[in-house]
């Protein structure tokens, strides 16, 4: 390669160009990763729920799973950003710095090679000049010798001319000898420099260029590896994100979602009772026999069948035909005819004429609007009386829970202010105790206001629960009367047409009036106020605690009260306390049945 300086120049330039080409490739890959991560984050942001304080959509397990998948996808996008950042720092940035250093080093080596070549060319020119000068002096000496010999042989030439020619010959011979010596010296010098150039200087420069090119190749190999390592480092975290998506998919419980729909739309209304059979043939055939169904004769109770039955059409079900404006729907309160000592009422369905029910239908005022009006959205009242009983009870319970949490915060603030006031009284230099009095008075006022609100809402809740219990008693009583009305049988098994012998079927009194309330409270668990993810596993050996695995998703039903424990519930309904420091809590306000 001693004579391949230009080819090495081109090769090293090609190596730098290839390095920069790979750097450009890495830069474009970084831009792709950044755009991919940005698009993923925009996608997550687009489909993430924008929950407002008034948003009370039930948190179905399918929705929670989708939200968890979005969170995992957001983490996945973050890992793509980590890949782009790692590539930019370890690969692209390193390549650009090394490319700059490589150009500088290559330029220096090539300049040294060119200088060595220029010096060798200079030595060759000096040697060539001395050679040409020596050649010229030799020709002049030969001409002088020929001139001297011609004059010496010429008999006509004078002695002075011969002497002059002889002196000229001697001078040219002397100058030729001097140029010969100079040419020999320059030749020896050039040969030495040329040997040094091709055996010492140029090989050393080429060796440096070779080492530079090998380092470039090694740097490319390291960058290739760093390029792959940037992706490999995030694979465990990406795998966890994908595992989280799979766990979210497995957490979907169709039965729980169905129960949430039932709890969400459960109104508490009772289905209308059956209409009693009226025999209009009793005034025509007055024969009494054991095999004939008849009703007792009652004067003044004759009704118009067309009017009664016609107006009764379309009023049987809340979800059925829309009632006409002049005929309000049947309400449960229109059939209350008796009450129990605990305040519950029950209907009596016996052989009363059907116009009794129809008159109630025509005169009764609807107390509870239909579902259609609720769906359209009516005016929201403070006591939620515009809602069905079951939904009203849940709303009131949620409000009471919120007020209790606010009251607890105010209580904690009051205790803190009292402690601070005591500290100020003991150490006046730390602050004025009187400056805390307005804040303390405001806190006490807020506590009184919250207590009044809680008391008022609890009264409404008690009213609703009392009506629910009464409705249960009425349902039980209506079932008995329904059975009695369907077939009036005598103890011997024969029918009778005597109204006085009918079993009216009064409602059976429950021995424990609060039994239904206790059963209702047991069946209705506490509403979830958020969810959490287990950061560390917990054994839960102690009584009242809940064991959990790392990464498990639980529902939060009670916040940490300052003792370091949070009450949680599994999907299967198992409840218990878990350490607050072991979980990542996400509270969601006004979440209904989360």
Coordinates of C-alpha atoms in Angstrom, one line a residue:
X1 CA 0.0 0.0 0.0
X2 CA 3.1 2.3 -0.2
X3 CA 1.8 3.8 -3.4
X4 CA -2.0 3.7 -2.6
X5 CA -2.2 7.0 -0.6
X6 CA -5.1 8.3 -2.7
X7 CA -7.1 5.0 -2.5
X8 CA -6.7 5.0 1.3
X9 CA -7.9 8.6 1.3
X10 CA -11.1 7.5 -0.5
X11 CA -11.6 4.5 1.7
X12 CA -11.3 6.4 5.0
X13 CA -13.8 9.0 3.6
X14 CA -16.2 6.2 2.7
X15 CA -15.9 4.9 6.2
X16 CA -16.9 8.2 7.7
X17 CA -19.7 8.6 5.2
X18 CA -21.0 5.1 6.2
X19 CA -20.8 6.1 9.9
X20 CA -22.8 9.2 9.3
X21 CA -25.3 7.2 7.2
X22 CA -25.9 4.8 10.1
X23 CA -26.2 7.8 12.5
X24 CA -28.9 9.2 10.2
X25 CA -30.7 5.8 10.3
X26 CA -30.6 5.9 14.1
X27 CA -32.0 9.4 14.1
X28 CA -34.9 8.4 12.0
X29 CA -35.6 5.4 14.2
X30 CA -35.6 7.7 17.2
X31 CA -38.1 10.0 15.5
X32 CA -40.3 7.0 14.8
X33 CA -40.2 5.9 18.4
X34 CA -41.0 9.4 19.6
X35 CA -43.9 9.8 17.2
X36 CA -45.2 6.3 18.1
X37 CA -45.1 7.1 21.8
X38 CA -46.7 10.5 21.2
X39 CA -49.5 8.9 19.2
X40 CA -50.0 6.2 21.9
X41 CA -50.3 8.9 24.6
X42 CA -52.8 10.9 22.5
X43 CA -54.8 7.7 21.9
X44 CA -54.8 7.0 25.7
X45 CA -55.8 10.6 26.4
X46 CA -58.6 10.5 23.8
X47 CA -60.2 7.4 25.3
X48 CA -59.5 8.0 29.0
X49 CA -62.7 9.0 30.8
X50 CA -63.0 12.6 31.7
X51 CA -64.8 12.2 34.9
X52 CA -66.5 15.2 36.5
X53 CA -67.9 15.4 40.0
X54 CA -71.4 14.9 38.6
X55 CA -70.5 11.8 36.6
X56 CA -72.0 8.8 38.3
X57 CA -71.7 6.2 35.7
X58 CA -71.4 2.7 37.3
X59 CA -68.0 1.3 37.1
X60 CA -68.4 -2.0 35.4
X61 CA -65.6 -4.5 35.5
X62 CA -65.3 -4.3 31.7
X63 CA -64.9 -0.5 32.0
X64 CA -62.4 -0.8 34.8
X65 CA -60.4 -3.4 32.7
X66 CA -60.4 -1.1 29.8
X67 CA -59.2 1.8 31.9
X68 CA -56.4 -0.4 33.3
X69 CA -55.5 -1.4 29.8
X70 CA -55.3 2.3 28.9
X71 CA -53.0 2.8 31.9
X72 CA -50.8 0.0 30.9
X73 CA -50.7 1.3 27.3
X74 CA -49.7 4.7 28.7
X75 CA -46.8 3.0 30.5
X76 CA -45.9 1.1 27.3
X77 CA -45.7 4.5 25.5
X78 CA -43.4 5.7 28.3
X79 CA -41.1 2.7 27.6
X80 CA -41.0 3.6 23.9
X81 CA -39.9 7.1 25.0
X82 CA -37.2 5.5 27.1
X83 CA -36.1 3.5 24.1
X84 CA -35.9 6.7 22.0
X85 CA -34.0 8.5 24.8
X86 CA -31.6 5.7 25.3
X87 CA -30.9 5.4 21.5
X88 CA -30.4 9.1 21.3
X89 CA -27.9 9.2 24.2
X90 CA -26.0 6.0 23.7
X91 CA -26.1 5.6 19.9
X92 CA -26.9 8.7 18.0
X93 CA -25.1 11.2 20.3
X94 CA -22.0 8.9 20.5
X95 CA -21.9 8.4 16.8
X96 CA -22.0 12.2 16.1
X97 CA -19.2 12.9 18.6
X98 CA -17.1 10.0 17.2
X99 CA -17.7 11.1 13.6
X100 CA -16.4 14.6 14.5
X101 CA -13.3 13.2 16.2
X102 CA -12.8 10.8 13.3
X103 CA -12.8 13.5 10.7
X104 CA -10.3 15.5 12.7
X105 CA -7.9 12.6 13.1
X106 CA -8.2 11.6 9.5
X107 CA -7.4 15.1 8.4
X108 CA -4.3 15.2 10.5
X109 CA -3.0 11.9 9.2
X110 CA -3.6 12.8 5.6
X111 CA -1.9 16.2 6.2
X112 CA 1.2 14.3 7.6
X113 CA 1.2 12.0 4.5
X114 CA 0.9 14.9 2.1
X115 CA 3.8 16.8 3.9
X116 CA 6.0 13.7 3.7
X117 CA 5.2 13.4 0.0
X118 CA 5.9 17.1 -0.6
X119 CA 9.2 16.8 1.2
X120 CA 10.2 13.8 -0.9
X121 CA 9.2 15.7 -4.0
X122 CA 11.3 18.6 -2.9
X123 CA 14.3 16.3 -2.4
X124 CA 13.8 14.8 -5.8
X125 CA 13.6 18.3 -7.4
X126 CA 16.9 19.3 -5.8
X127 CA 18.5 16.1 -6.9
X128 CA 17.1 16.5 -10.4
X129 CA 18.4 20.1 -10.6
X130 CA 21.9 19.1 -9.5
X131 CA 21.8 16.3 -12.1
X132 CA 20.8 18.6 -14.9
X133 CA 23.4 21.1 -13.9
X134 CA 26.1 18.4 -13.7
X135 CA 25.0 17.2 -17.2
X136 CA 25.2 20.7 -18.6
X137 CA 28.6 21.4 -17.1
X138 CA 29.9 18.1 -18.6
X139 CA 28.7 19.1 -22.1
X140 CA 30.4 22.5 -21.7
X141 CA 33.6 20.8 -20.6
X142 CA 33.4 18.5 -23.6
X143 CA 33.0 21.5 -25.9
X144 CA 36.0 23.3 -24.2
X145 CA 38.1 20.2 -24.7
X146 CA 37.2 19.9 -28.3
X147 CA 37.9 23.6 -28.8
X148 CA 41.3 23.3 -27.1
X149 CA 42.2 20.2 -29.1
X150 CA 41.3 22.0 -32.4
X151 CA 43.4 25.0 -31.6
X152 CA 46.3 22.9 -30.4
X153 CA 46.3 21.0 -33.7
X154 CA 45.9 24.1 -35.7
X155 CA 49.3 25.5 -36.8
X156 CA 47.9 28.8 -37.6
X157 CA 46.5 29.4 -34.0
X158 CA 48.5 31.6 -31.8
X159 CA 49.9 30.5 -28.5
X160 CA 47.7 33.0 -26.7
X161 CA 44.6 31.4 -28.2
X162 CA 45.8 27.9 -27.2
X163 CA 46.4 29.1 -23.7
X164 CA 43.1 30.7 -23.5
X165 CA 41.4 27.6 -24.7
X166 CA 43.4 25.5 -22.2
X167 CA 42.3 27.8 -19.3
X168 CA 38.7 27.5 -20.4
X169 CA 39.0 23.7 -20.5
X170 CA 40.4 23.7 -17.0
X171 CA 37.6 25.9 -15.7
X172 CA 34.9 23.8 -17.3
X173 CA 36.5 20.6 -16.0
X174 CA 36.7 22.0 -12.5
X175 CA 33.0 23.2 -12.6
X176 CA 32.0 19.8 -13.9
X177 CA 33.8 18.1 -11.0
X178 CA 32.0 20.3 -8.5
X179 CA 28.6 19.7 -10.0
X180 CA 29.4 16.0 -10.0
X181 CA 30.1 16.1 -6.3
X182 CA 26.9 18.1 -5.6
X183 CA 24.8 15.8 -7.8
X184 CA 26.2 12.8 -5.9
X185 CA 25.4 14.4 -2.6
X186 CA 21.8 15.3 -3.6
X187 CA 21.4 11.8 -5.1
X188 CA 22.5 10.2 -1.8
X189 CA 20.3 12.5 0.2
X190 CA 17.3 11.8 -2.0
X191 CA 17.8 8.1 -1.8
X192 CA 17.9 8.3 1.9
X193 CA 14.8 10.4 2.2
X194 CA 13.0 8.2 -0.3
X195 CA 13.9 5.1 1.7
X196 CA 12.8 6.8 4.9
X197 CA 9.6 7.9 3.2
X198 CA 8.5 4.5 1.9
X199 CA 9.8 2.4 4.8
X200 CA 9.3 4.6 7.9
X201 CA 7.1 7.7 7.4
X202 CA 4.4 6.4 5.0
X203 CA 4.0 3.0 6.8
X204 CA 3.6 4.8 10.1
X205 CA 0.9 7.1 8.6
X206 CA -0.9 4.2 7.0
X207 CA -0.8 2.3 10.3
X208 CA -2.4 5.2 12.0
X209 CA -5.1 5.3 9.3
X210 CA -5.6 1.6 9.7
X211 CA -6.0 1.9 13.4
X212 CA -8.4 4.7 12.9
X213 CA -10.5 2.7 10.5
X214 CA -10.5 -0.3 12.8
X215 CA -11.7 1.9 15.7
X216 CA -14.4 3.1 13.5
X217 CA -15.5 -0.5 12.8
X218 CA -15.4 -1.3 16.5
X219 CA -17.4 1.8 17.3
X220 CA -20.0 0.7 14.7
X221 CA -20.2 -2.7 16.4
X222 CA -20.7 -1.1 19.8
X223 CA -23.4 1.1 18.4
X224 CA -25.1 -1.9 16.9
X225 CA -25.1 -3.6 20.2
X226 CA -26.3 -0.5 22.0
X227 CA -29.1 -0.1 19.5
X228 CA -30.3 -3.6 20.4
X229 CA -29.7 -3.2 24.2
X230 CA -31.9 -0.1 24.2
X231 CA -34.7 -2.2 23.1
X232 CA -33.8 -5.2 25.3
X233 CA -33.7 -3.2 28.5
X234 CA -37.3 -2.3 28.3
X235 CA -38.6 -5.7 27.4
X236 CA -39.2 -6.8 31.0
X237 CA -41.2 -3.7 31.7
X238 CA -43.1 -4.0 28.5
X239 CA -43.8 -7.6 29.4
X240 CA -45.2 -6.4 32.7
X241 CA -47.4 -4.0 30.8
X242 CA -48.7 -6.8 28.6
X243 CA -49.3 -9.0 31.7
X244 CA -51.2 -6.2 33.3
X245 CA -53.4 -6.0 30.2
X246 CA -54.0 -9.8 30.4
X247 CA -54.9 -9.5 34.1
X248 CA -57.2 -6.7 33.3
X249 CA -58.9 -8.9 30.7
X250 CA -59.2 -11.7 33.2
X251 CA -60.8 -9.4 35.8
X252 CA -63.9 -8.8 33.7
X253 CA -66.8 -10.4 35.5
X254 CA -70.0 -10.6 33.5
X255 CA -72.1 -11.5 36.6
X256 CA -70.8 -8.6 38.5
X257 CA -71.6 -6.2 35.6
X258 CA -75.1 -7.6 35.4
X259 CA -75.5 -7.1 39.1
X260 CA -74.3 -3.5 38.8
X261 CA -76.9 -2.9 36.1
X262 CA -79.6 -4.4 38.4
X263 CA -78.5 -2.2 41.3
X264 CA -78.2 0.9 39.1
X265 CA -81.7 0.6 37.6
X266 CA -83.5 -1.1 40.5
X267 CA -86.4 1.2 41.3
X268 CA -88.0 -0.4 44.3
X269 CA -91.5 -0.2 42.7
X270 CA -93.9 -3.1 43.1
X271 CA -95.5 -4.7 40.1
X272 CA -99.3 -4.1 40.0
X273 CA -101.4 -6.7 41.6
X274 CA -103.8 -9.0 39.7
X275 CA -107.3 -7.7 39.0
X276 CA -110.0 -9.8 40.7
X277 CA -112.4 -11.7 38.6
X278 CA -115.9 -10.2 38.3
X279 CA -118.8 -12.3 37.4
X280 CA -121.4 -10.2 35.6
X281 CA -123.7 -13.2 35.2
X282 CA -124.6 -13.2 38.8
X283 CA -127.6 -11.0 38.3
X284 CA -128.9 -13.2 35.5
X285 CA -128.4 -16.6 37.1
X286 CA -129.0 -16.7 40.8
X287 CA -128.5 -20.4 41.2
X288 CA -126.1 -21.3 43.9
X289 CA -124.1 -24.5 43.6
X290 CA -120.8 -25.8 44.7
X291 CA -119.3 -25.8 41.2
X292 CA -120.3 -22.2 40.3
X293 CA -118.0 -19.2 40.8
X294 CA -120.1 -16.2 42.0
X295 CA -119.7 -13.0 44.0
X296 CA -122.0 -11.7 46.8
X297 CA -124.8 -9.4 45.8
X298 CA -124.1 -5.8 46.6
X299 CA -126.5 -3.1 45.7
X300 CA -125.5 0.2 44.3
X301 CA -122.2 -1.3 43.1
X302 CA -123.2 -1.8 39.4
X303 CA -120.6 -0.4 37.1
X304 CA -120.2 0.3 33.4
X305 CA -118.0 -2.4 32.0
X306 CA -117.0 -0.4 29.0
X307 CA -116.0 2.6 31.0
X308 CA -114.1 0.6 33.6
X309 CA -112.3 -1.9 31.5
X310 CA -111.6 0.6 28.8
X311 CA -110.0 3.0 31.1
X312 CA -108.1 0.3 32.8
X313 CA -106.3 -0.7 29.6
X314 CA -102.7 0.5 29.3
X315 CA -102.4 1.2 33.1
X316 CA -101.2 -2.2 34.3
X317 CA -97.4 -1.7 34.0
X318 CA -94.9 1.1 34.5
X319 CA -92.9 -0.1 31.5
X320 CA -96.0 -0.7 29.3
X321 CA -98.3 1.6 27.4
X322 CA -97.9 5.3 28.1
X323 CA -100.9 6.5 30.2
X324 CA -103.1 9.1 28.8
X325 CA -103.0 12.6 30.4
X326 CA -106.4 12.4 31.9
X327 CA -105.7 9.0 33.4
X328 CA -102.7 9.1 35.8
X329 CA -100.9 5.8 36.4
X330 CA -101.7 3.5 39.2
X331 CA -99.6 4.2 42.3
X332 CA -98.9 1.8 45.2
X333 CA -100.3 4.3 47.7
X334 CA -103.7 4.3 46.2
X335 CA -104.3 0.7 47.4
X336 CA -103.2 1.1 51.0
X337 CA -106.1 0.2 53.2
X338 CA -104.6 -0.9 56.4
X339 CA -101.5 -0.3 58.5
X340 CA -99.4 -2.3 60.9
X341 CA -98.3 -1.0 64.3
X342 CA -94.8 -0.3 63.0
X343 CA -96.3 2.0 60.3
X344 CA -96.2 -0.3 57.3
X345 CA -99.3 -0.6 55.1
X346 CA -100.7 -3.4 53.2
X347 CA -103.3 -3.7 50.5
X348 CA -106.4 -5.9 50.7
X349 CA -107.4 -7.6 47.5
X350 CA -110.6 -9.5 48.1
X351 CA -113.9 -9.7 46.3
X352 CA -114.4 -6.0 46.4
X353 CA -116.0 -4.8 43.1
X354 CA -113.5 -3.8 40.4
X355 CA -114.8 -0.3 40.3
X356 CA -113.1 0.3 43.7
X357 CA -109.7 -0.2 42.0
X358 CA -110.8 1.8 39.0
X359 CA -111.9 4.7 41.1
X360 CA -108.5 4.7 42.8
X361 CA -106.9 4.7 39.4
X362 CA -109.0 7.7 38.3
X363 CA -108.6 9.7 41.5
X364 CA -105.1 8.7 42.7
X365 CA -102.3 11.2 42.1
X366 CA -99.0 9.7 41.0
X367 CA -96.4 10.2 43.6
X368 CA -93.4 8.7 41.7
X369 CA -92.8 9.7 38.1
X370 CA -92.3 7.1 35.5
X371 CA -88.9 5.9 34.2
X372 CA -89.4 7.8 31.1
X373 CA -89.5 11.1 32.9
X374 CA -86.5 10.1 34.9
X375 CA -84.6 9.2 31.8
X376 CA -85.4 12.6 30.3
X377 CA -84.0 14.2 33.4
X378 CA -86.3 16.1 35.8
X379 CA -85.6 18.7 38.4
X380 CA -83.2 17.3 41.1
X381 CA -84.6 17.7 44.6
X382 CA -82.4 17.9 47.7
X383 CA -84.0 14.8 49.3
X384 CA -83.9 12.9 46.0
X385 CA -87.6 12.4 46.2
X386 CA -87.8 12.5 42.4
X387 CA -85.9 9.2 42.3
X388 CA -87.3 5.7 42.8
X389 CA -87.0 4.4 46.3
X390 CA -84.0 2.2 45.8
X391 CA -82.0 4.8 43.9
X392 CA -83.0 7.4 46.4
X393 CA -81.7 5.3 49.2
X394 CA -78.3 4.8 47.5
X395 CA -78.1 8.6 46.7
X396 CA -78.8 9.4 50.3
X397 CA -76.3 6.8 51.6
X398 CA -73.6 8.2 49.3
X399 CA -74.3 11.8 50.5
X400 CA -74.1 10.7 54.1
X401 CA -70.8 9.0 53.5
X402 CA -69.4 12.1 51.8
X403 CA -70.7 14.3 54.7
X404 CA -69.1 12.0 57.2
X405 CA -65.8 12.2 55.4
X406 CA -66.0 16.0 55.3
X407 CA -66.9 16.0 59.0
X408 CA -63.9 13.8 59.8
X409 CA -61.6 16.2 57.9
X410 CA -63.1 19.2 59.9
X411 CA -62.7 17.2 63.1
X412 CA -59.0 16.5 62.3
X413 CA -58.5 20.2 61.5
X414 CA -60.1 21.2 64.7
X415 CA -57.8 18.9 66.7
X416 CA -54.8 20.3 64.9
X417 CA -55.8 23.8 65.6
X418 CA -56.4 23.1 69.3
X419 CA -52.9 21.5 69.5
X420 CA -51.4 24.4 67.8
X421 CA -53.2 26.8 70.1
X422 CA -51.9 24.9 73.1
X423 CA -48.4 25.1 71.7
X424 CA -48.8 28.9 71.2
X425 CA -50.1 29.3 74.7
X426 CA -47.1 27.5 76.1
X427 CA -44.6 29.2 73.8
X428 CA -45.9 32.7 73.0
X429 CA -42.8 33.4 70.9
X430 CA -44.0 30.9 68.3
X431 CA -47.2 32.6 67.6
X432 CA -50.3 34.4 68.8
X433 CA -53.0 32.0 70.1
X434 CA -55.7 34.5 69.4
X435 CA -54.9 34.4 65.7
X436 CA -56.2 30.8 65.5
X437 CA -59.6 31.6 67.1
X438 CA -61.4 32.8 63.9
X439 CA -60.2 29.7 62.1
X440 CA -61.3 27.5 65.0
X441 CA -64.7 29.1 65.1
X442 CA -65.1 28.6 61.4
X443 CA -64.2 25.0 61.7
X444 CA -66.7 24.5 64.6
X445 CA -69.4 26.2 62.5
X446 CA -68.6 23.9 59.6
X447 CA -68.8 20.9 61.9
X448 CA -72.2 22.0 63.2
X449 CA -73.5 22.5 59.7
X450 CA -72.2 19.1 58.6
X451 CA -73.9 17.4 61.6
X452 CA -77.2 19.0 60.7
X453 CA -76.9 17.9 57.1
X454 CA -76.0 14.4 58.2
X455 CA -79.0 14.3 60.6
X456 CA -81.3 15.6 57.9
X457 CA -80.1 13.1 55.4
X458 CA -80.3 10.2 57.9
X459 CA -83.9 11.2 58.6
X460 CA -84.7 10.9 54.9
X461 CA -82.8 7.7 54.7
X462 CA -84.7 6.2 57.6
X463 CA -87.9 7.3 55.9
X464 CA -86.9 5.5 52.7
X465 CA -85.8 2.4 54.5
X466 CA -89.1 2.4 56.5
X467 CA -91.0 2.5 53.2
X468 CA -88.9 -0.3 51.8
X469 CA -89.6 -2.4 54.9
X470 CA -93.3 -1.6 54.6
X471 CA -93.3 -2.5 51.0
X472 CA -91.8 -5.9 51.9
X473 CA -94.7 -6.4 54.3
X474 CA -97.2 -5.4 51.7
X475 CA -95.7 -7.7 49.2
X476 CA -96.0 -10.6 51.7
X477 CA -99.6 -9.7 52.5
X478 CA -100.6 -9.3 48.8
X479 CA -99.2 -12.8 48.1
X480 CA -101.5 -14.2 50.8
X481 CA -104.5 -12.3 49.6
X482 CA -103.8 -13.2 46.0
X483 CA -103.8 -16.9 46.9
X484 CA -107.1 -16.5 48.9
X485 CA -108.7 -14.5 46.1
X486 CA -107.8 -16.9 43.4
X487 CA -109.8 -19.7 45.0
X488 CA -112.2 -19.3 47.9
X489 CA -112.4 -22.8 49.3
X490 CA -114.1 -24.0 52.4
X491 CA -112.2 -26.3 54.7
X492 CA -113.9 -29.2 53.0
X493 CA -112.5 -28.2 49.7
X494 CA -115.8 -26.8 48.2
X495 CA -116.3 -23.2 46.9
X496 CA -118.7 -20.8 48.7
X497 CA -120.3 -17.6 47.6
X498 CA -120.7 -16.2 51.1
X499 CA -118.6 -13.1 51.4
X500 CA -118.5 -13.3 55.1
X501 CA -117.0 -16.8 55.0
X502 CA -114.1 -15.5 52.8
X503 CA -110.7 -15.4 54.3
X504 CA -109.6 -11.8 54.1
X505 CA -106.0 -12.8 54.8
X506 CA -104.7 -10.0 57.1
X507 CA -100.9 -9.6 56.9
X508 CA -98.9 -11.6 59.2
X509 CA -97.0 -9.5 61.7
X510 CA -93.2 -10.1 61.8
X511 CA -91.7 -10.8 65.1
X512 CA -88.7 -8.6 64.3
X513 CA -89.6 -5.4 62.4
X514 CA -86.0 -4.6 61.7
X515 CA -85.3 -8.1 60.3
X516 CA -85.7 -6.9 56.8
X517 CA -83.4 -3.9 57.4
X518 CA -80.7 -6.1 58.8
X519 CA -81.0 -8.5 55.9
X520 CA -80.9 -5.6 53.4
X521 CA -77.8 -4.2 55.0
X522 CA -76.1 -7.6 54.9
X523 CA -76.9 -8.1 51.2
X524 CA -75.8 -4.6 50.1
X525 CA -72.0 -4.2 50.6
X526 CA -70.3 -0.8 51.1
X527 CA -69.9 1.1 47.8
X528 CA -66.4 1.2 46.3
X529 CA -64.8 4.7 46.4
X530 CA -61.8 3.7 44.2
X531 CA -59.5 0.9 43.3
X532 CA -55.9 0.0 44.1
X533 CA -53.0 -2.1 42.8
X534 CA -50.9 -4.2 45.1
X535 CA -47.2 -3.1 44.9
X536 CA -46.0 -5.8 47.3
X537 CA -47.5 -9.1 48.4
X538 CA -49.2 -9.3 51.8
X539 CA -49.9 -12.6 53.8
X540 CA -52.8 -11.3 55.8
X541 CA -52.5 -13.9 58.7
X542 CA -54.1 -11.6 61.3
X543 CA -57.8 -11.6 61.8
X544 CA -59.6 -8.9 59.7
X545 CA -56.8 -8.5 57.2
X546 CA -56.9 -9.4 53.5
X547 CA -54.1 -11.3 51.8
X548 CA -53.1 -10.1 48.4
X549 CA -50.6 -10.8 45.7
X550 CA -48.3 -8.4 43.9
X551 CA -50.1 -6.7 41.0
X552 CA -53.6 -7.7 42.3
X553 CA -56.4 -5.2 41.7
X554 CA -58.7 -4.5 44.7
X555 CA -61.6 -2.2 45.3
X556 CA -61.3 0.5 48.0
X557 CA -64.4 0.7 50.3
X558 CA -62.9 2.7 53.1
X559 CA -59.9 5.2 53.1
X560 CA -57.0 5.2 55.5
X561 CA -58.0 6.9 58.7
X562 CA -54.5 7.6 59.7
X563 CA -53.6 4.2 61.2
X564 CA -51.9 2.9 58.1
X565 CA -54.6 0.5 57.0
X566 CA -57.1 0.7 54.1
X567 CA -60.2 -1.4 53.8
X568 CA -60.5 -3.2 50.5
X569 CA -62.6 -5.8 48.7
X570 CA -61.8 -8.5 46.1
X571 CA -63.9 -9.2 43.0
X572 CA -65.5 -12.2 44.8
X573 CA -66.7 -10.0 47.7
X574 CA -64.0 -10.9 50.3
X575 CA -63.2 -7.8 52.4
X576 CA -60.5 -6.9 54.8
X577 CA -57.7 -4.4 55.7
X578 CA -54.5 -4.1 53.8
X579 CA -51.4 -1.9 54.6
X580 CA -51.7 1.5 52.9
X581 CA -48.0 1.5 52.0
X582 CA -48.3 -1.8 50.2
X583 CA -50.8 -0.5 47.6
X584 CA -51.1 2.2 44.9
X585 CA -54.5 3.9 45.6
X586 CA -56.7 5.6 43.0
X587 CA -59.7 7.3 44.6
X588 CA -62.6 8.3 42.3
X589 CA -65.2 10.7 43.6
X590 CA -68.9 9.9 43.1
X591 CA -68.1 6.5 41.6
X592 CA -71.3 4.5 41.8
X593 CA -70.9 0.8 42.5
X594 CA -67.3 0.8 41.3

